[in-house]
PDB file of C-alpha atoms in Angstrom:
ATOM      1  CA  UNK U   1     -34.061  -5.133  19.840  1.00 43.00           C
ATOM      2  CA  UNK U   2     -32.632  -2.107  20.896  1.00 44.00           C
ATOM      3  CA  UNK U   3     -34.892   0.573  23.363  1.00 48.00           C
ATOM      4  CA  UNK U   4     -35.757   3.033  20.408  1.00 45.00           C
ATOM      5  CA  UNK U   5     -37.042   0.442  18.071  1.00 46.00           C
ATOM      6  CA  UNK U   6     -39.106  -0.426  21.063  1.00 48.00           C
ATOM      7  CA  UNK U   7     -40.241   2.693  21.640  1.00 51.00           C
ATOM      8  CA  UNK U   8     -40.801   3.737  17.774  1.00 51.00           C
ATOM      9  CA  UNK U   9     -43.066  -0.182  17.167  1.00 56.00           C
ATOM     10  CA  UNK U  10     -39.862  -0.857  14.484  1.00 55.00           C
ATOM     11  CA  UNK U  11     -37.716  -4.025  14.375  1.00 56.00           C
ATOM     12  CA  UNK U  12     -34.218  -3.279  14.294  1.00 60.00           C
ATOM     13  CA  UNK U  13     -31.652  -5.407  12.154  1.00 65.00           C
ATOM     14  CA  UNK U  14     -28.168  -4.955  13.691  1.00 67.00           C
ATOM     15  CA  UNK U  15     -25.722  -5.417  11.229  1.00 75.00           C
ATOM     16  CA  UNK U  16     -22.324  -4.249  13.104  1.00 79.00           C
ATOM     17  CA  UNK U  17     -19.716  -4.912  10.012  1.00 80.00           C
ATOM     18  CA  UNK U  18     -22.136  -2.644   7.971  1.00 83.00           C
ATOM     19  CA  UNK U  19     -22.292   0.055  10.196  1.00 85.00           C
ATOM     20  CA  UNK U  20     -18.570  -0.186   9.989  1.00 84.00           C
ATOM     21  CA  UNK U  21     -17.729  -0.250   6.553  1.00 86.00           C
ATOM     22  CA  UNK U  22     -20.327   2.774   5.657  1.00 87.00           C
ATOM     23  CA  UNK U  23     -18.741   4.430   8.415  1.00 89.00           C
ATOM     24  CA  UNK U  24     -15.092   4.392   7.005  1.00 88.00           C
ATOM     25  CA  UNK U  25     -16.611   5.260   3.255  1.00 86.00           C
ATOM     26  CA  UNK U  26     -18.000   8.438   4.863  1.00 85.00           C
ATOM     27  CA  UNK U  27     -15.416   9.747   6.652  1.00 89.00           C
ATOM     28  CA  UNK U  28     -13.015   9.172   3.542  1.00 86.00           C
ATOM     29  CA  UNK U  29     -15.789  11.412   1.476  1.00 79.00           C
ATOM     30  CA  UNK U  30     -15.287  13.989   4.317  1.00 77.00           C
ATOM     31  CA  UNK U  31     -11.580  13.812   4.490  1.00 80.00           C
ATOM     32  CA  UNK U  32      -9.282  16.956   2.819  1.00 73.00           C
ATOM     33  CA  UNK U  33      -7.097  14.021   2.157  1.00 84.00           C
ATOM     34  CA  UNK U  34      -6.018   9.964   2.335  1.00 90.00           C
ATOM     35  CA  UNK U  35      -5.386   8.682   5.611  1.00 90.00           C
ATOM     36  CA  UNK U  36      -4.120   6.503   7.354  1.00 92.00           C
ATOM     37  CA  UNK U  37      -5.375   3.175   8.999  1.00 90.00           C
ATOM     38  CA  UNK U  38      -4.716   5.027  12.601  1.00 91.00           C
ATOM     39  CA  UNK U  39      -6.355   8.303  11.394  1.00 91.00           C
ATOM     40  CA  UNK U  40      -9.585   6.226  10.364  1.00 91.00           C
ATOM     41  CA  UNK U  41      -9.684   4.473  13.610  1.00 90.00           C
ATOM     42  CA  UNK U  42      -9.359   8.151  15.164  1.00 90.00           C
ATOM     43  CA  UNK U  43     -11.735   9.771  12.693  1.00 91.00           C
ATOM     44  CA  UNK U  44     -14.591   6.707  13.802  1.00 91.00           C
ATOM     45  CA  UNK U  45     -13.309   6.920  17.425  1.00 90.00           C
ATOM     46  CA  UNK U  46     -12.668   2.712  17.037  1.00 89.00           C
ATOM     47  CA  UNK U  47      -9.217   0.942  17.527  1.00 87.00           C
ATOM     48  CA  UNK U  48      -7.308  -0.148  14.638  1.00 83.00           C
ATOM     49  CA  UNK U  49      -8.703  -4.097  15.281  1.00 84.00           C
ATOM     50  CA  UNK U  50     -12.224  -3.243  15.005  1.00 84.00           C
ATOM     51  CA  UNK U  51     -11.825  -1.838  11.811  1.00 87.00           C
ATOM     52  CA  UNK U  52      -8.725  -3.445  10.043  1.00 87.00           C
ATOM     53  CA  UNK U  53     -10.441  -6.265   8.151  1.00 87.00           C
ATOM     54  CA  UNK U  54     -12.919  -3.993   7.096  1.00 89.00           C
ATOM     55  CA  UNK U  55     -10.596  -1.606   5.513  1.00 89.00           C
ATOM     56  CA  UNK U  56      -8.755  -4.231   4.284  1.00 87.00           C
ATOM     57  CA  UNK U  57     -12.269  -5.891   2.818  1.00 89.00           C
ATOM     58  CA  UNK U  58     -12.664  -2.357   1.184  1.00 89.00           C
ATOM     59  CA  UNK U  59      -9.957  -2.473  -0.744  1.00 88.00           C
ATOM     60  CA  UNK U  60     -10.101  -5.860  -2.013  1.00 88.00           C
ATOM     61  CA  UNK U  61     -13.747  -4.772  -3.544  1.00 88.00           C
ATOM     62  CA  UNK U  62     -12.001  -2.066  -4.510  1.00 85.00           C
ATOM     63  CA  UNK U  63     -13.660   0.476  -2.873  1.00 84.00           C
ATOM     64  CA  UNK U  64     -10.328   2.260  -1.308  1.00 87.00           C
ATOM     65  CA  UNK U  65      -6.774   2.479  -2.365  1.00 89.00           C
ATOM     66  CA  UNK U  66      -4.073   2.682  -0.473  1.00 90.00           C
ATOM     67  CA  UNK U  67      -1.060   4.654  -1.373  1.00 90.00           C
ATOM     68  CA  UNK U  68       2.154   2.213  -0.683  1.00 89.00           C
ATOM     69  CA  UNK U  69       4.466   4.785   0.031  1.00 89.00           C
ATOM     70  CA  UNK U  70       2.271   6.593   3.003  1.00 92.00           C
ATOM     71  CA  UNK U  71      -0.085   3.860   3.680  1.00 89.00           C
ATOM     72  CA  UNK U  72      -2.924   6.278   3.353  1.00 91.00           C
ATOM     73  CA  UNK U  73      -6.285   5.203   2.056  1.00 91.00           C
ATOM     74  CA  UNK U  74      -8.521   7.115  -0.199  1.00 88.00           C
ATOM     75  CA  UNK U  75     -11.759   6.364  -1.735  1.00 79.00           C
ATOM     76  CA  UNK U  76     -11.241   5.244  -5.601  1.00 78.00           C
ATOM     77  CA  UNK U  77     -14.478   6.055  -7.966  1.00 69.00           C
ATOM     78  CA  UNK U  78     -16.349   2.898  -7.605  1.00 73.00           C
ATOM     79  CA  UNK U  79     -18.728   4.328  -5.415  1.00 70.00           C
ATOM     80  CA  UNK U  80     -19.272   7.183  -8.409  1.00 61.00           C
ATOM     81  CA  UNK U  81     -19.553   4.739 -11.362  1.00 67.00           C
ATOM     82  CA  UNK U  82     -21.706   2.411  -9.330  1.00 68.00           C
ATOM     83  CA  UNK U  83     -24.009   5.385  -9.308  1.00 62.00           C
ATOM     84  CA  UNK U  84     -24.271   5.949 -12.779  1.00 54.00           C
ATOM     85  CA  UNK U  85     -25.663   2.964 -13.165  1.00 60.00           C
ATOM     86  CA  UNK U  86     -29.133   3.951 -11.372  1.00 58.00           C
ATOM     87  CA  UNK U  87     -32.303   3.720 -13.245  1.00 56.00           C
ATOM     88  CA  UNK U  88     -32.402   7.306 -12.620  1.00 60.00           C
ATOM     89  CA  UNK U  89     -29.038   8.509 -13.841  1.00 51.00           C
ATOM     90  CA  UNK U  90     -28.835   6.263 -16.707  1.00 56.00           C
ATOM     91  CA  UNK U  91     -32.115   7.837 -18.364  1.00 79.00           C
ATOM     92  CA  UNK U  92     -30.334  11.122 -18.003  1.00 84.00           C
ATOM     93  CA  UNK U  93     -26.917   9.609 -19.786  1.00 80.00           C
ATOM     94  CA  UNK U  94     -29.108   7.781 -22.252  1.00 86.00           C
ATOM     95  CA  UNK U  95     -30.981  11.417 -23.185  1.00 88.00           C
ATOM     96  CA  UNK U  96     -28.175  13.074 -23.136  1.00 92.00           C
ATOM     97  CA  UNK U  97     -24.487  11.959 -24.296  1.00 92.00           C
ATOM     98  CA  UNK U  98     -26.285  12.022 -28.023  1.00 93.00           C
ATOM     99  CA  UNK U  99     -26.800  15.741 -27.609  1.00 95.00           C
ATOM    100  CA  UNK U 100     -23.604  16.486 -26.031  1.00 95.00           C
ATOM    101  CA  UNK U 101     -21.992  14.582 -28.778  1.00 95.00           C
ATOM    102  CA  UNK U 102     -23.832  16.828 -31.548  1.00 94.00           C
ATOM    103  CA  UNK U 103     -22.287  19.883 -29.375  1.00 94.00           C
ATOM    104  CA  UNK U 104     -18.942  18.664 -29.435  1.00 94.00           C
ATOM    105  CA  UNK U 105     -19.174  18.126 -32.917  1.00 93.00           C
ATOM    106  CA  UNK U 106     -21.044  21.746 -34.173  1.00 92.00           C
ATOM    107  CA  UNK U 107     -19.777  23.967 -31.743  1.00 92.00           C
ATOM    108  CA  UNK U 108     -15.705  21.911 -31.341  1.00 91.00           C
ATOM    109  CA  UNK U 109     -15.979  22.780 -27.864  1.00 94.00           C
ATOM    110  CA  UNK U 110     -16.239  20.043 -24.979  1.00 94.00           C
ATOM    111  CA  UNK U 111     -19.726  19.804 -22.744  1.00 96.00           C
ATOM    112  CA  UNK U 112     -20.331  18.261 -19.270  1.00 95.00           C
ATOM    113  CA  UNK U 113     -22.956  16.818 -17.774  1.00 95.00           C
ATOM    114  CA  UNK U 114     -22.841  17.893 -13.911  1.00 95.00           C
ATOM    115  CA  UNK U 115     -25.235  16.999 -11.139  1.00 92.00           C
ATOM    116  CA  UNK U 116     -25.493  18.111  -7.799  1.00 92.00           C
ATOM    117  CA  UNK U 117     -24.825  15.806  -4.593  1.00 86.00           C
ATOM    118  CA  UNK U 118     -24.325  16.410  -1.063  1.00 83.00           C
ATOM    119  CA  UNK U 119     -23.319  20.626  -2.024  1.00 90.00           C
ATOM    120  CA  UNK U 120     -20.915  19.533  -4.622  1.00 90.00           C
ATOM    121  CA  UNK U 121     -20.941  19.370  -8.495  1.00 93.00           C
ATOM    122  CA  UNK U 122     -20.369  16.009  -9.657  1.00 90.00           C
ATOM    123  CA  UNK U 123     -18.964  15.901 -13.590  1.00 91.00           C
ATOM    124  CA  UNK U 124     -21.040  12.527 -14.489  1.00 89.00           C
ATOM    125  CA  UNK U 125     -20.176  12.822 -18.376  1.00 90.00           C
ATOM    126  CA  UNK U 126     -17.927  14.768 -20.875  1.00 92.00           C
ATOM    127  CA  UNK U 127     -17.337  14.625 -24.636  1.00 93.00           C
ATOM    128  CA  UNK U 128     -14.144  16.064 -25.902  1.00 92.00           C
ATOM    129  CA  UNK U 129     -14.350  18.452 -28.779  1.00 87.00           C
ATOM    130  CA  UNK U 130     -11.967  19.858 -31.006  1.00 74.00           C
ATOM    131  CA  UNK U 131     -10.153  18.243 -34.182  1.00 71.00           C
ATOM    132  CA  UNK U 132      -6.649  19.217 -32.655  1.00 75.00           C
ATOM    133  CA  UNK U 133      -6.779  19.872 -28.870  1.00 75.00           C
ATOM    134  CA  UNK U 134      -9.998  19.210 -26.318  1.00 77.00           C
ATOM    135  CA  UNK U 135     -10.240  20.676 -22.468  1.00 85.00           C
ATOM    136  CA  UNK U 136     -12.022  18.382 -20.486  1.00 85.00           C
ATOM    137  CA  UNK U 137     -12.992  18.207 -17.149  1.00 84.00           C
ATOM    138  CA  UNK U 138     -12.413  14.491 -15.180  1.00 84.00           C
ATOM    139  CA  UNK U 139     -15.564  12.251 -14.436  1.00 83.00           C
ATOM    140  CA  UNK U 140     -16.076  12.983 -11.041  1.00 83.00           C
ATOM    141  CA  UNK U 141     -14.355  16.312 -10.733  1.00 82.00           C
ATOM    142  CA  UNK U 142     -16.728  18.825  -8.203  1.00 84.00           C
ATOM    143  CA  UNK U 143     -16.371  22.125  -6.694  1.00 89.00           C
ATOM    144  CA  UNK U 144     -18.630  23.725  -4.051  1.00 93.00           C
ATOM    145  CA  UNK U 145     -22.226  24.271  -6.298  1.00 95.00           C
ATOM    146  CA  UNK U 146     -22.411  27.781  -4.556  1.00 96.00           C
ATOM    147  CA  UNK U 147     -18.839  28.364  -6.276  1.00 95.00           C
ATOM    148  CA  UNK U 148     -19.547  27.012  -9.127  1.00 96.00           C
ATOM    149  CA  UNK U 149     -21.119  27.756 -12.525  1.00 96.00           C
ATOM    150  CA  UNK U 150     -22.982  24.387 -12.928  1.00 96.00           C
ATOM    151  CA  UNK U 151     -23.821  24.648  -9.810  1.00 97.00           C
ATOM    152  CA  UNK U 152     -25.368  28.131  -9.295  1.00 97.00           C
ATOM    153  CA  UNK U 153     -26.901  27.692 -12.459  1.00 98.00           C
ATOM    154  CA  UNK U 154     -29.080  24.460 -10.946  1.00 97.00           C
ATOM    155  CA  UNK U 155     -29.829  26.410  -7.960  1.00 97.00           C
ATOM    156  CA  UNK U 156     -31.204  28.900  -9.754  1.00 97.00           C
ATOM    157  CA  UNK U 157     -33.879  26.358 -11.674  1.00 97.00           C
ATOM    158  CA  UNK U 158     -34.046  24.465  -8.128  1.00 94.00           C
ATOM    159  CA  UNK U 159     -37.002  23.912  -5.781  1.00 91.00           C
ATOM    160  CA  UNK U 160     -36.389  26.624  -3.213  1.00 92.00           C
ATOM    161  CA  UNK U 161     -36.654  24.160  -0.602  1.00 93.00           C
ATOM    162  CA  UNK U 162     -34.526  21.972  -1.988  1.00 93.00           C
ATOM    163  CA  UNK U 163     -31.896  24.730  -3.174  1.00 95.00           C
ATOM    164  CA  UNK U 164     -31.912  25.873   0.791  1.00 95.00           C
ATOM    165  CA  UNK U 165     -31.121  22.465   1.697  1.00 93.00           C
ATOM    166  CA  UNK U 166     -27.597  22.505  -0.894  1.00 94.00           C
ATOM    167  CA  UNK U 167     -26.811  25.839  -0.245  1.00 96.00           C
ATOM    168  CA  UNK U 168     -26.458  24.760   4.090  1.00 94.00           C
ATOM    169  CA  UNK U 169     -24.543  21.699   2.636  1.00 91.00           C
ATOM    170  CA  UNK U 170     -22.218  24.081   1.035  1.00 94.00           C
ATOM    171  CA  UNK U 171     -21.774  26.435   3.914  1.00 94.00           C
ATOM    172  CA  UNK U 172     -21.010  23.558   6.117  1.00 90.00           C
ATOM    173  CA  UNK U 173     -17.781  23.134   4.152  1.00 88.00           C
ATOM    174  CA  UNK U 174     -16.639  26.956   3.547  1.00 92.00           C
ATOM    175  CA  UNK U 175     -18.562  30.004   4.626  1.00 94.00           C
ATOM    176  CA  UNK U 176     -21.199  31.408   1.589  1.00 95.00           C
ATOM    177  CA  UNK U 177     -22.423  35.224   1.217  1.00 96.00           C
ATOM    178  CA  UNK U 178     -26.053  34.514   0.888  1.00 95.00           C
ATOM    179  CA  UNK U 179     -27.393  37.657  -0.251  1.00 96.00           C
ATOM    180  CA  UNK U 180     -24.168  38.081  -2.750  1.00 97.00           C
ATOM    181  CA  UNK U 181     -25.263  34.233  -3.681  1.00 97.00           C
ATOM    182  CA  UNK U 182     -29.154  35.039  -3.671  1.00 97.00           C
ATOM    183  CA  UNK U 183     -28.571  37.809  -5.971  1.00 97.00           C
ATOM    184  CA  UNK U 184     -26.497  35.692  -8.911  1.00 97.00           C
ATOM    185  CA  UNK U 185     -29.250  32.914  -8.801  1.00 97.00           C
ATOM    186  CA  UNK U 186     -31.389  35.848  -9.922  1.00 97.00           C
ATOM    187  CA  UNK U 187     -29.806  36.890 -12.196  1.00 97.00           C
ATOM    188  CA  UNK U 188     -28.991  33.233 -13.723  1.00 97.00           C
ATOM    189  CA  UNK U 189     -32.892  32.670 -13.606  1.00 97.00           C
ATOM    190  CA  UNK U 190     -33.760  36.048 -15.591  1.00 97.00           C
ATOM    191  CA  UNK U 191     -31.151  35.393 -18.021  1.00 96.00           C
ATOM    192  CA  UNK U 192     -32.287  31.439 -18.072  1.00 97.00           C
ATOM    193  CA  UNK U 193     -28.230  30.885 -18.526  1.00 97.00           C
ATOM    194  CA  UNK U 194     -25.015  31.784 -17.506  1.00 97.00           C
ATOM    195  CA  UNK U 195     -22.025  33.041 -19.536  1.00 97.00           C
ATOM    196  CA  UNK U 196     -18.739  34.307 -18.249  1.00 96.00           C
ATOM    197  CA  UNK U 197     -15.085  34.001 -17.684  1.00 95.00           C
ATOM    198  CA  UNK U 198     -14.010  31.164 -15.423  1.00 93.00           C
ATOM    199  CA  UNK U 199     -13.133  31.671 -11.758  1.00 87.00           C
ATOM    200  CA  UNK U 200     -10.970  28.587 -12.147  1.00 87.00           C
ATOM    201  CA  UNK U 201      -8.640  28.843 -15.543  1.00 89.00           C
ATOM    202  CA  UNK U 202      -7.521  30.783 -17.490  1.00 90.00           C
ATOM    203  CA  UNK U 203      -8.583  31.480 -21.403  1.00 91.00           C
ATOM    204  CA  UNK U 204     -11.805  29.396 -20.879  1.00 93.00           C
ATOM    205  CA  UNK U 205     -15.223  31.153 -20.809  1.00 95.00           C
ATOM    206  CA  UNK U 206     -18.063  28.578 -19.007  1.00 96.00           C
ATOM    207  CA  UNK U 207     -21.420  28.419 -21.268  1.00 97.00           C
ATOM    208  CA  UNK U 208     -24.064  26.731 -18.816  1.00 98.00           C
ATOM    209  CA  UNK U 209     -27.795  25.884 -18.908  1.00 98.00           C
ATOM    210  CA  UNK U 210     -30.009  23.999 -16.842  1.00 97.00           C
ATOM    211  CA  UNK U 211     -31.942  20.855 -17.840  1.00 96.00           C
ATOM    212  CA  UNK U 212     -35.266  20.661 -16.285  1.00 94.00           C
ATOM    213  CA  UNK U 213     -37.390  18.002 -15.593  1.00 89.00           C
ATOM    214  CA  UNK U 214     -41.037  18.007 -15.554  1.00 85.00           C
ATOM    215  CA  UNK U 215     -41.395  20.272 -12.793  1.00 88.00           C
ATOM    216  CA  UNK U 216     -39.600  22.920 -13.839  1.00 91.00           C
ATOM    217  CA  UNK U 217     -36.754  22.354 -11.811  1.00 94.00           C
ATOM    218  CA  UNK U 218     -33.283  21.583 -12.535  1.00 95.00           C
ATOM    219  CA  UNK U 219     -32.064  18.026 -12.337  1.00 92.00           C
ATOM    220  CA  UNK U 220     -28.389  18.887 -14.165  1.00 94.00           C
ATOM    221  CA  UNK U 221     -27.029  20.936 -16.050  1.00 97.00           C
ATOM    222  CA  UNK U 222     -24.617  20.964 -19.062  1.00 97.00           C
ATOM    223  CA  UNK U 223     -21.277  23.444 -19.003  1.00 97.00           C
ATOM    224  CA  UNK U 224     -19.806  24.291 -21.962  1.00 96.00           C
ATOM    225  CA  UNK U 225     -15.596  24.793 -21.090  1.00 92.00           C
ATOM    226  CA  UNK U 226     -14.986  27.048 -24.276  1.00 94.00           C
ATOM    227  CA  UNK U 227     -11.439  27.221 -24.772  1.00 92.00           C
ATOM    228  CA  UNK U 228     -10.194  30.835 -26.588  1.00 91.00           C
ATOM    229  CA  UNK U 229      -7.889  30.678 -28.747  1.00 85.00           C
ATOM    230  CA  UNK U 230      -6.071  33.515 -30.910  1.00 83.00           C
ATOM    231  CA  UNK U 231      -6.542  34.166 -34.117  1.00 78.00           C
ATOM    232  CA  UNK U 232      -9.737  32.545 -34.247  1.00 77.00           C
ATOM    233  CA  UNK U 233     -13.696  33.737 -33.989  1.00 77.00           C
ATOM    234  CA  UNK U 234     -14.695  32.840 -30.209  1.00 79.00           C
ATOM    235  CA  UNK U 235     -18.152  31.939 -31.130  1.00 90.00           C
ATOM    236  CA  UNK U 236     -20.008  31.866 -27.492  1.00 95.00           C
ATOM    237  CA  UNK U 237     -23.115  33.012 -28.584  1.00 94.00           C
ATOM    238  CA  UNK U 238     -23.411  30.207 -31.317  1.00 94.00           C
ATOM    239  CA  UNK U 239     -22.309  27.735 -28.527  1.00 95.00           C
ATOM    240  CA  UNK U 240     -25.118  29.271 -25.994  1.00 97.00           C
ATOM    241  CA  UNK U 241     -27.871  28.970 -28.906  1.00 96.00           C
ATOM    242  CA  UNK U 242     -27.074  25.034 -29.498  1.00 96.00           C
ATOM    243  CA  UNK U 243     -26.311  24.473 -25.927  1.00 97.00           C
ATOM    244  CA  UNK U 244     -30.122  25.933 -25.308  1.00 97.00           C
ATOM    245  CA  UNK U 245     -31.071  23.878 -27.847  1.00 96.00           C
ATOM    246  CA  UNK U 246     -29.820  20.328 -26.290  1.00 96.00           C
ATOM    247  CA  UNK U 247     -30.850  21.060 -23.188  1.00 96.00           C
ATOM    248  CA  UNK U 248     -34.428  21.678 -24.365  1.00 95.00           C
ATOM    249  CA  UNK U 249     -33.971  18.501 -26.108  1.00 94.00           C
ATOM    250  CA  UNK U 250     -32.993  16.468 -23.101  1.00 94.00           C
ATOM    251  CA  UNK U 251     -35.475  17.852 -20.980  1.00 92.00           C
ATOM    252  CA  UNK U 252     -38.217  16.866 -23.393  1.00 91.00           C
ATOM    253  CA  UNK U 253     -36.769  13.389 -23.788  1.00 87.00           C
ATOM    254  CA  UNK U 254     -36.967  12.484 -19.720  1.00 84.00           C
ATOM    255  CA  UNK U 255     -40.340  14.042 -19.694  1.00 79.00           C
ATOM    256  CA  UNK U 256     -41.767  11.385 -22.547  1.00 74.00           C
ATOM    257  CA  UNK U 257     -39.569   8.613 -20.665  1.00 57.00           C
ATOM    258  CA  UNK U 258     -41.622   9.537 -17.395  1.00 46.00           C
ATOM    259  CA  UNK U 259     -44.837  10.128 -19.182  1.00 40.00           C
ATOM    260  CA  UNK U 260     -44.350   6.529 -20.607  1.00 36.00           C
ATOM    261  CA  UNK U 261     -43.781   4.714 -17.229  1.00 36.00           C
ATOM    262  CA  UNK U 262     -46.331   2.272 -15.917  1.00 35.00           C
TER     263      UNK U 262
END
């Protein structure tokens, strides 16, 4: 038992290969980019023995991947779909692909579900729509939330606590204007939506609105990526009115699934 579970009155469990497989995961969520089995060992401050049949273990669960022609590992998105499978995340999915599928099919554009994690947006669902072309985001595909739309737009419904909390994760990673930042959320939370051009591509205007569970807060949010096209009505203020609609929708559906728990 080590001195500080002694001092604290708790057991503690050593479990060394643990300790060393979480600690490879995280510093390949960190990295900018795949490295290598040396880099790791450098990264974790461990030789390349302590932590080769880990790595190795890793990528026969198919946790990592490593790229033959560099011999750089990367994480693959096993982590991510193991976490849609959550009690939690799956009553989200469950209340609302149905919706996002009625959207794609009114409105022709494609919605996202996106959910905040560690100062990131996380994609978690997408339903292409369009009956010739569809722009869709990949699952798992996350930006800065302080940078982006789905993500200022759950700040702005977000426990202020809580919204402090993502906004230091995000300035750990790139600096953040927090007045500039303070003022959009504002704005976002008088409006109740956001609607604009997007900072990322070109032709596409991003329709967003918050979900919120019981407590008023935000626990996603869905993006519409509305692709303009010429010669054709760009209809973002019928998208915004169904896209309100849904998310009202969804919101009341987790609040009867959490009313209804024993």
């Amino acid at each position: 038992m080590s001195n500080e579970a002694q001092d604290s009155g708790r057991p503690s469990y050593a479990a060394p290969a643990l300790t060393k497989g979480l600690e490879v995961l995280e510093l390949l969520a960190t990295a900018q980019a795949p490295m290598t089995m040396t880099m790791i060992g450098e990264g974790l401050g461990r030789s390349k023995n302590e932590i080769f049949r880990m790595i190795f273990a890793l990528q026969e669960r198919g946790y990592i991947e490593r790229n033959p022609e560099t011999d750089a590992f990367s994480l693959t998105d096993r982590l991510f779909r193991l976490g849609l499978r959550t009690p939690r995340a799956q009553d989200l999915m469950t209340a609302a692909m149905p919706e996002m599928a009625a959207i794609a099919e009114t409105v022709g554009q494609s919605p996202h579900l996106v959910v905040v994690s560690r100062g990131e947006t996380v994609v978690t669902a997408a339903v292409p729509g369009g009956s010739d072309m569809a722009f869709t985001l990949r699952l798992g595909y996350g930006r800065l939330a302080a940078d982006a739309t789905s993500g200022q737009v759950i700040l702005a419904f977000q426990d202020p606590a809580v919204a402090a909390r993502i906004i230091d994760d995000c300035a750990a990673k790139a600096p953040v204007d927090r007045k500039a930042l303070a003022d959009q959320l504002a704005a976002i939370r008088a409006r109740g939506h956001e609607l604009h051009a997007s900072r990322d591509f070109v032709g596409i205007t991003d329709i967003c609105c918050p979900i919120l569970g019981a407590d008023g807060h935000a626990v996603a949010a869905i993006i519409i990526a509305f692709v303009n096209r010429h010669n054709r009505d760009n209809r973002h203020d019928e998208a915004l009115e169904a896209l309100k609609a849904s998310c009202a929708r969804i919101a009341a559906k987790l609040s009867q699934q959490l009313h209804f728990l024993p």
